[in-house]
Short mmCIF file of C-alpha atoms in Angstrom, two decimals:
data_model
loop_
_atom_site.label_atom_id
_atom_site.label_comp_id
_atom_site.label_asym_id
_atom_site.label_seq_id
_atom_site.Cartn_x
_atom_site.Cartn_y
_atom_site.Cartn_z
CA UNK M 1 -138.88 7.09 63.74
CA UNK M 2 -137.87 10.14 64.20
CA UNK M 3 -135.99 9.71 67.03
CA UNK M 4 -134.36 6.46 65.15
CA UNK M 5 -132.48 9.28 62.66
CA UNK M 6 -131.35 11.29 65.58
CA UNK M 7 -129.59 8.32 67.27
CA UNK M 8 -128.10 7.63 64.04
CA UNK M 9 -126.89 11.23 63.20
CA UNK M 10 -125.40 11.41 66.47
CA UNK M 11 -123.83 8.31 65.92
CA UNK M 12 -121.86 9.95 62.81
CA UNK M 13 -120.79 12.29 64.46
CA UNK M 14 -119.61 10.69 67.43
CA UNK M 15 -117.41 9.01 64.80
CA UNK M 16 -115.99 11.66 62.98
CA UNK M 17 -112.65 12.70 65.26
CA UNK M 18 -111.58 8.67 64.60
CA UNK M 19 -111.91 9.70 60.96
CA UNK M 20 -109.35 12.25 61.15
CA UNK M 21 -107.24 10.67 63.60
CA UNK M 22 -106.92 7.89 61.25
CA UNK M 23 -106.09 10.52 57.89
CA UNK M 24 -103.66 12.01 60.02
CA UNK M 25 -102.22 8.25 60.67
CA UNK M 26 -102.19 7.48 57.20
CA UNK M 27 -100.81 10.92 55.98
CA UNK M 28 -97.83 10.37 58.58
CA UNK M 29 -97.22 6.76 57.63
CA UNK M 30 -97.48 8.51 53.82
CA UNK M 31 -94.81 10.44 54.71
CA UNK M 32 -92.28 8.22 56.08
CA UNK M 33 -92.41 5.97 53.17
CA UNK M 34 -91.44 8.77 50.56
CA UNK M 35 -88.35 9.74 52.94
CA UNK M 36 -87.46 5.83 53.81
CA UNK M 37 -87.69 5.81 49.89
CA UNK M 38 -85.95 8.73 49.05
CA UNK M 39 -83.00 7.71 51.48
CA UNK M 40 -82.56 4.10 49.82
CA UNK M 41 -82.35 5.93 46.11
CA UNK M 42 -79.66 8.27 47.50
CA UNK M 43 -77.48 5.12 49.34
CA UNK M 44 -78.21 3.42 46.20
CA UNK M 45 -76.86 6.28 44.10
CA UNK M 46 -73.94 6.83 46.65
CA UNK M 47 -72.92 2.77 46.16
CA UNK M 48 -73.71 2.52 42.67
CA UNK M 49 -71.08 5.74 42.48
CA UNK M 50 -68.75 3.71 44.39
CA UNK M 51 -68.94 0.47 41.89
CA UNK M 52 -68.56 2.51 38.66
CA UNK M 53 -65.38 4.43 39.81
CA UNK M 54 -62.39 3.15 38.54
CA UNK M 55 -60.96 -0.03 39.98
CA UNK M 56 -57.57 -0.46 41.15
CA UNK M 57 -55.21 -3.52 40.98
CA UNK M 58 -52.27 -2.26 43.87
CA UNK M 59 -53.00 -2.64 47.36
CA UNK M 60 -50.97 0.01 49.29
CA UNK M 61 -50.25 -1.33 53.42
CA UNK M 62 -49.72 1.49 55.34
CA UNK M 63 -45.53 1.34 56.95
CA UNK M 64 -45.93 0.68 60.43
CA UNK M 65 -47.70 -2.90 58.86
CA UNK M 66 -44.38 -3.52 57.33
CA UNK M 67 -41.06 -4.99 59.87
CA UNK M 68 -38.30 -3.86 59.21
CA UNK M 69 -38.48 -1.61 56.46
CA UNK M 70 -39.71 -4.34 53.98
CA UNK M 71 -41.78 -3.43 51.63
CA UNK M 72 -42.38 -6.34 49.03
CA UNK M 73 -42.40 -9.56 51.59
CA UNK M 74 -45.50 -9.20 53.42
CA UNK M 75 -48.18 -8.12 50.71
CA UNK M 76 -50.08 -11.05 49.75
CA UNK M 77 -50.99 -11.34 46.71
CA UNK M 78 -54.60 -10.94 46.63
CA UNK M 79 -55.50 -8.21 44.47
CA UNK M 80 -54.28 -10.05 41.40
CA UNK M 81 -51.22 -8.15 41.62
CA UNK M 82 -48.49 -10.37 38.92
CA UNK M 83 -45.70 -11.73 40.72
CA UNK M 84 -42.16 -11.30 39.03
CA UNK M 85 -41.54 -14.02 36.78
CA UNK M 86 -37.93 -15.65 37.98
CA UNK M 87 -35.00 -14.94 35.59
CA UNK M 88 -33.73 -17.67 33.83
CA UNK M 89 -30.21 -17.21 32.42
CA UNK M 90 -28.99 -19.51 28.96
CA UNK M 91 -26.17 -21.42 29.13
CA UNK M 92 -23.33 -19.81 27.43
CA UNK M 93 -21.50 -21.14 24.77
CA UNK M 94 -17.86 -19.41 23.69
CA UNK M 95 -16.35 -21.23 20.27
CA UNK M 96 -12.35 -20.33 20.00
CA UNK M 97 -10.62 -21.02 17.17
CA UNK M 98 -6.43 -21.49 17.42
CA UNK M 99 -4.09 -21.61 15.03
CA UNK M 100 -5.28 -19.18 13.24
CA UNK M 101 -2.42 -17.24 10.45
CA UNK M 102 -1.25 -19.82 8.61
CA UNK M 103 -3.76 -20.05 5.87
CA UNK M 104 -6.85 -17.17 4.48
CA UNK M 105 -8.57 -19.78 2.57
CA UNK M 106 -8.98 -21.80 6.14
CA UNK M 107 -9.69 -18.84 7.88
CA UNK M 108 -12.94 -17.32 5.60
CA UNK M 109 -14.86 -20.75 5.77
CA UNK M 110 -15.53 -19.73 10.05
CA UNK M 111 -15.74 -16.31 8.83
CA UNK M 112 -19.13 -17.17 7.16
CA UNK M 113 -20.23 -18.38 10.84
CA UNK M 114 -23.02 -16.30 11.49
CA UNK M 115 -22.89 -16.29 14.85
CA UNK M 116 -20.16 -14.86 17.96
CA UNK M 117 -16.56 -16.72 17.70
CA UNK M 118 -13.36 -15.84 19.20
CA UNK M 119 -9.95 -16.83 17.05
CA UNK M 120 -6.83 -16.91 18.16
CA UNK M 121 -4.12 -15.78 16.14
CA UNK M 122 -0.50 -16.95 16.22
CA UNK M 123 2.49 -14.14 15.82
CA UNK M 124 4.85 -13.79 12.98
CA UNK M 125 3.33 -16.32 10.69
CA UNK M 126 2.73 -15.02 7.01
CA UNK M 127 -0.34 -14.14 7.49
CA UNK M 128 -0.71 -12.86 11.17
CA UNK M 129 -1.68 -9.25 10.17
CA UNK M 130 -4.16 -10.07 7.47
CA UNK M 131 -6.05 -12.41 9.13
CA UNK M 132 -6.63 -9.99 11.86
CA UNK M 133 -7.85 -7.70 9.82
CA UNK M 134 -9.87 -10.03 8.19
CA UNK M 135 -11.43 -10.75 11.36
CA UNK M 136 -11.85 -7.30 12.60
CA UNK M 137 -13.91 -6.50 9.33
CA UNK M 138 -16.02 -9.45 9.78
CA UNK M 139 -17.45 -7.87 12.97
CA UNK M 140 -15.56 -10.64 15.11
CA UNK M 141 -12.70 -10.76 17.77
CA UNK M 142 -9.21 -12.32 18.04
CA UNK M 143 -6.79 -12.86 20.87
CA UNK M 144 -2.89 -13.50 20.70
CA UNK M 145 -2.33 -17.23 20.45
CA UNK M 146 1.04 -17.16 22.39
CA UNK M 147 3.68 -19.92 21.26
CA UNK M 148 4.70 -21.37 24.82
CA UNK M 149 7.18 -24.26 25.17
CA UNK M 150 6.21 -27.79 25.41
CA UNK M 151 6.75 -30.68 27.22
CA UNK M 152 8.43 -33.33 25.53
CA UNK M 153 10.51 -30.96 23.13
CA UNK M 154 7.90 -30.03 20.47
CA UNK M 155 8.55 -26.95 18.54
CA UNK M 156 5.72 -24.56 19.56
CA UNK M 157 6.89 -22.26 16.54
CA UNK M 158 8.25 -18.59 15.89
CA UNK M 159 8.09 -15.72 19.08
CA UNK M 160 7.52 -18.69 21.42
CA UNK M 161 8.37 -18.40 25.48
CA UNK M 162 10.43 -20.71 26.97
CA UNK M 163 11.30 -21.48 30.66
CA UNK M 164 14.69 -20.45 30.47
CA UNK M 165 13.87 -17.18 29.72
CA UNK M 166 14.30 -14.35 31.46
CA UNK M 167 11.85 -11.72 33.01
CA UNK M 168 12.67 -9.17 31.00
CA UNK M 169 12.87 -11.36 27.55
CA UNK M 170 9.66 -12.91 28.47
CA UNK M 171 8.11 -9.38 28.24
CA UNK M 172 9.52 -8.42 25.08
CA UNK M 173 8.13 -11.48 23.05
CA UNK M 174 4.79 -11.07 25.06
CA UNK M 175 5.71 -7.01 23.57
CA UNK M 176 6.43 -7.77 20.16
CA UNK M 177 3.38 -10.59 19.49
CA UNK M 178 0.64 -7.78 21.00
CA UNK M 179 1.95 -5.19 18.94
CA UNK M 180 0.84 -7.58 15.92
CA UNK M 181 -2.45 -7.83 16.86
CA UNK M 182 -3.57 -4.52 18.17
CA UNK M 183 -7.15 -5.33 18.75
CA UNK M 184 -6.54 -8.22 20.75
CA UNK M 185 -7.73 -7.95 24.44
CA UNK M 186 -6.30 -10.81 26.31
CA UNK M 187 -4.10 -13.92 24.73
CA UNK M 188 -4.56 -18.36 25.49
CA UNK M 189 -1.53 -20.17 24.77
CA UNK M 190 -0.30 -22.75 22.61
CA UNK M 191 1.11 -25.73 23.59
CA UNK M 192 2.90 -24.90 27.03
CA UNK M 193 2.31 -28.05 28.65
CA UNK M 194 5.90 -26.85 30.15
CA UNK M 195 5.93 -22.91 30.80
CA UNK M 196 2.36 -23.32 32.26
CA UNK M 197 3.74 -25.09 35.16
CA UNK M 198 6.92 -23.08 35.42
CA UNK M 199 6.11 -20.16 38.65
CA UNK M 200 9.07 -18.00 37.17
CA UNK M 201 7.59 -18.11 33.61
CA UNK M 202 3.94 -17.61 34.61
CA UNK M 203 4.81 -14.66 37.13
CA UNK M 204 6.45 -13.01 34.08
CA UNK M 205 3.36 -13.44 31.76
CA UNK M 206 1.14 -12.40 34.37
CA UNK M 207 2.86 -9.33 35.60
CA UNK M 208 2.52 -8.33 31.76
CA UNK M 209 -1.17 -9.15 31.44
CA UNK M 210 -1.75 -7.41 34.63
CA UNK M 211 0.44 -3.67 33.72
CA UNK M 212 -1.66 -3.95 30.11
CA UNK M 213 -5.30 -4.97 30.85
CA UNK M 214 -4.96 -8.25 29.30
CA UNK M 215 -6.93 -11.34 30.29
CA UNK M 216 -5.73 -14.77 30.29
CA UNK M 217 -7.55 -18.42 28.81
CA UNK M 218 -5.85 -21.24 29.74
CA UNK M 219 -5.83 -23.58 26.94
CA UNK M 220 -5.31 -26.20 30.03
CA UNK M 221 -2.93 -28.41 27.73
CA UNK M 222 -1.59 -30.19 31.53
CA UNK M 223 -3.88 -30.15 34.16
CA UNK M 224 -1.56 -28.91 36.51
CA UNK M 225 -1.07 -25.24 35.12
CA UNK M 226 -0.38 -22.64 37.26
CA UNK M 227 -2.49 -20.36 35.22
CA UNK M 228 -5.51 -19.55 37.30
CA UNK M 229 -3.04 -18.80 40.85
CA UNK M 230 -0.54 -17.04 38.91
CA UNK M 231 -3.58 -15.10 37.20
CA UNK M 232 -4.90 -14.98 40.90
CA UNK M 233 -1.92 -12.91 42.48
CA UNK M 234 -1.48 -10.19 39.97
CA UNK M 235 -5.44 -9.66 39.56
CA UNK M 236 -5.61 -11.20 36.20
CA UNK M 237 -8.69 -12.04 34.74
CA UNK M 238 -8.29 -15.86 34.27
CA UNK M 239 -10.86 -18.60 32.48
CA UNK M 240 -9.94 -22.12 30.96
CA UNK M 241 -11.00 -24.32 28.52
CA UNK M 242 -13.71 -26.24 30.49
CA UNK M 243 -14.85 -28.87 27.63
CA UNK M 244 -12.77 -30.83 25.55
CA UNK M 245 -10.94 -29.83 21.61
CA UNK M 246 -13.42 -29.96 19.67
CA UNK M 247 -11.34 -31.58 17.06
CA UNK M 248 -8.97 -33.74 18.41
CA UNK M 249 -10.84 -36.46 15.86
CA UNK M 250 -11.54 -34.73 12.88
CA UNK M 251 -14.74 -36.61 11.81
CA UNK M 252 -18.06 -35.53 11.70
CA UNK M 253 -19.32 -37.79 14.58
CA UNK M 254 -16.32 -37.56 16.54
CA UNK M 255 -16.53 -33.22 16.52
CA UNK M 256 -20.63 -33.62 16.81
CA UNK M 257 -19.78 -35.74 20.33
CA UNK M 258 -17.33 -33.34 21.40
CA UNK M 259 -19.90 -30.27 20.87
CA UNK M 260 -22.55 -31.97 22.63
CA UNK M 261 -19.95 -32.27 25.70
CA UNK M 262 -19.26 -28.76 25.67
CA UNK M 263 -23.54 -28.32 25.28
CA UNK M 264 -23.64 -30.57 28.91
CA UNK M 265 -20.80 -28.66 30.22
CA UNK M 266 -22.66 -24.95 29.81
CA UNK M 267 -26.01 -26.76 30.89
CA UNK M 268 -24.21 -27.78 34.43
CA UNK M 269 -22.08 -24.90 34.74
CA UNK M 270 -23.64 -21.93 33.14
CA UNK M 271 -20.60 -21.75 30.47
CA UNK M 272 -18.88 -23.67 27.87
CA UNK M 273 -15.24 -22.86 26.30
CA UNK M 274 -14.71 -24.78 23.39
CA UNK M 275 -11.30 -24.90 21.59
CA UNK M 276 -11.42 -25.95 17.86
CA UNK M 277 -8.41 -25.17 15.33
CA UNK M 278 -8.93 -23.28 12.05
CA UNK M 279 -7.59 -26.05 9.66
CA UNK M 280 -11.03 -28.18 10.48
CA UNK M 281 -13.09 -27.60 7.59
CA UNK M 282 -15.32 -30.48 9.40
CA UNK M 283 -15.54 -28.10 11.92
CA UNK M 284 -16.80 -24.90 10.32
CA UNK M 285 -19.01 -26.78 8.67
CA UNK M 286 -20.82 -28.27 11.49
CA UNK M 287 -20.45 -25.09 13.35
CA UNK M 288 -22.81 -23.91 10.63
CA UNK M 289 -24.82 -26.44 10.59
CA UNK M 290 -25.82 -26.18 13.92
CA UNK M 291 -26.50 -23.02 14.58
CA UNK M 292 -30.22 -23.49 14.90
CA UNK M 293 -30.15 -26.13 17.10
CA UNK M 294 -27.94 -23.96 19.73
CA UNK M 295 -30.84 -21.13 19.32
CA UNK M 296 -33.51 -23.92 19.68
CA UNK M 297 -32.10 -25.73 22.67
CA UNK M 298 -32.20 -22.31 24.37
CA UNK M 299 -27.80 -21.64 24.60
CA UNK M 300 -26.46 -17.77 24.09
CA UNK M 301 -23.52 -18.34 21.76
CA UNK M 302 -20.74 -15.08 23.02
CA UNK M 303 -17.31 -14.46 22.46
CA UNK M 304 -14.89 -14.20 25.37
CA UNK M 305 -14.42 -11.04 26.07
CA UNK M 306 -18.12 -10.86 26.40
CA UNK M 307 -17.95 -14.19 28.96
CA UNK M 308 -15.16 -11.90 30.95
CA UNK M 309 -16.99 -9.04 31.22
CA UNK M 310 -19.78 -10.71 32.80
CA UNK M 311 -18.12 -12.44 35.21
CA UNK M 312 -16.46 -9.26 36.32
CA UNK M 313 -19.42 -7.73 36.45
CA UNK M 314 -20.76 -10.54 38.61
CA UNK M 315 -17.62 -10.00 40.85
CA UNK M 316 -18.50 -6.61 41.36
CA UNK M 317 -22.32 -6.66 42.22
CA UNK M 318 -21.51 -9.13 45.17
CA UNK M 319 -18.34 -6.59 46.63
#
């Protein structure tokens, strides 16, 4: 029995170096779990840094990626960058009003218009120089409405210019009508279904436009005006009535139609000129009345001057 123990004891402690080979396992494998786990909290740290920094909506390509020295056409849009929204432009509507100088009672119902109009004021009529004034306070613009002969024999009125004129008299009417309306920036004329088609008379008016800054609107009374080539060859600004008279029927329907011509005209062609003629009351009226609509339907209402100094500035960006 005795000898029983002794086999045993020896046994034990033939085990024993396993024992510590084994602690020494288990102490190693101990070990490499606390670093594998400290490394994963410090990449976790390190990428949870990364998602909390601030985020940033522009994508930068380096400019070799770019041809050609763009820099807009070949980033895509994927970092929910906002594209430019496209710019739409209103069609314009410009209201002129002729004849204006006869009459101030006709005159101060389109004063009330709330909105842009050009009038056109005729020279040496009894009330020439108050009505400008008039419409100079109001905040509004006017433009010499030149008396220009007719065909047919009509009497266009007082300081009119006739084709057998000469250069230099054509000059001094144009002359003595400006220096009645001293505001006025450019002039249309009236009547002149005759000197618009004469070169000599047209080369006259334009040479004066052109020496005093003036613009020109052709009233287009005759469709065969030499208004926009005379304009053309002394570097006139030139525009024209592109829409009917508003009033050449002086109902309500008739000057309702005509305006929603002119509406389809700026729609089409970006602009609208519309002559009317100051005696319409119908006119104003409606003009007042449909304000709101033109502001609805999306149309910038401007006066002419305002028309002609967008188109030259048009002019310009493309040179």
């Amino acid at each position: 029995m005795t000898e029983n123990r002794k086999k045993r004891g020896l046994g034990l402690k033939g085990l024993k170096p396993y024992y510590i080979i084994i602690g020494i396992i288990i102490i190693l494998l101990c070990i490499i779990l606390i670093i594998l786990k400290n490394a994963g909290s410090a990449e976790y740290q390190v990428s949870e840094f990364e998602y909390t920094a601030e985020p940033t909506d522009k994508v930068v390509p380096k400019q070799e990626e770019i041809p050609d020295g763009k820099t807009d056409s070949v980033i895509e849009n994927t970092a929910g960058i906002p594209e430019k929204p496209d710019v739409v432009y209103s069609p314009e509507l410009v209201f002129i009003i002729d004849d204006v100088g006869n009459s101030i009672a006709q005159l101060k119902a389109f004063l009330e218009i709330p909105f842009p109009v050009t009038f056109a004021v005729m020279p040496d009529r009894r009330y020439t120089r108050e009505c400008a004034e008039m419409i100079k306070a109001a905040g509004k613009e006017y433009i010499l409405h030149q008396p220009m002969e007719a065909v047919g024999g009509a009497d266009p009125g007082k300081s009119a210019i006739y084709t057998g004129m000469t250069d230099k008299e054509i000059k001094a009417v144009l002359a003595h009508n400006f220096k009645q309306l001293p505001d006025a920036n450019g002039m249309n004329n009236h009547m002149g279904s005759a000197a618009t088609t004469d070169t000599a008379v047209m080369n006259s008016v334009m040479e004066y436009l052109s020496e005093n800054n003036l613009f020109f609107l052709d009233s287009f009374t005759v469709s065969n005006s030499l208004g926009k080539e005379s304009a053309a060859s002394h570097e006139v600004q030139y525009m024209k009535r592109n829409s009917m008279f508003l009033d050449n029927e002086k109902d309500h329907e008739s000057i309702q139609k005509a305006i929603n011509e002119g509406k389809k005209t700026a729609g089409k062609n970006g602009h609208a000129v519309m002559i009317g003629h100051v005696m319409s009351g119908e006119l104003a009226e409606l003009m007042l009345e449909l304000y709101p609509n033109f502001i609805e339907d999306g149309f910038s209402l401007k006066e002419i001057s305002e028309l002609y100094l967008e188109m030259n500035s048009a002019i310009t960006d493309e040179n």
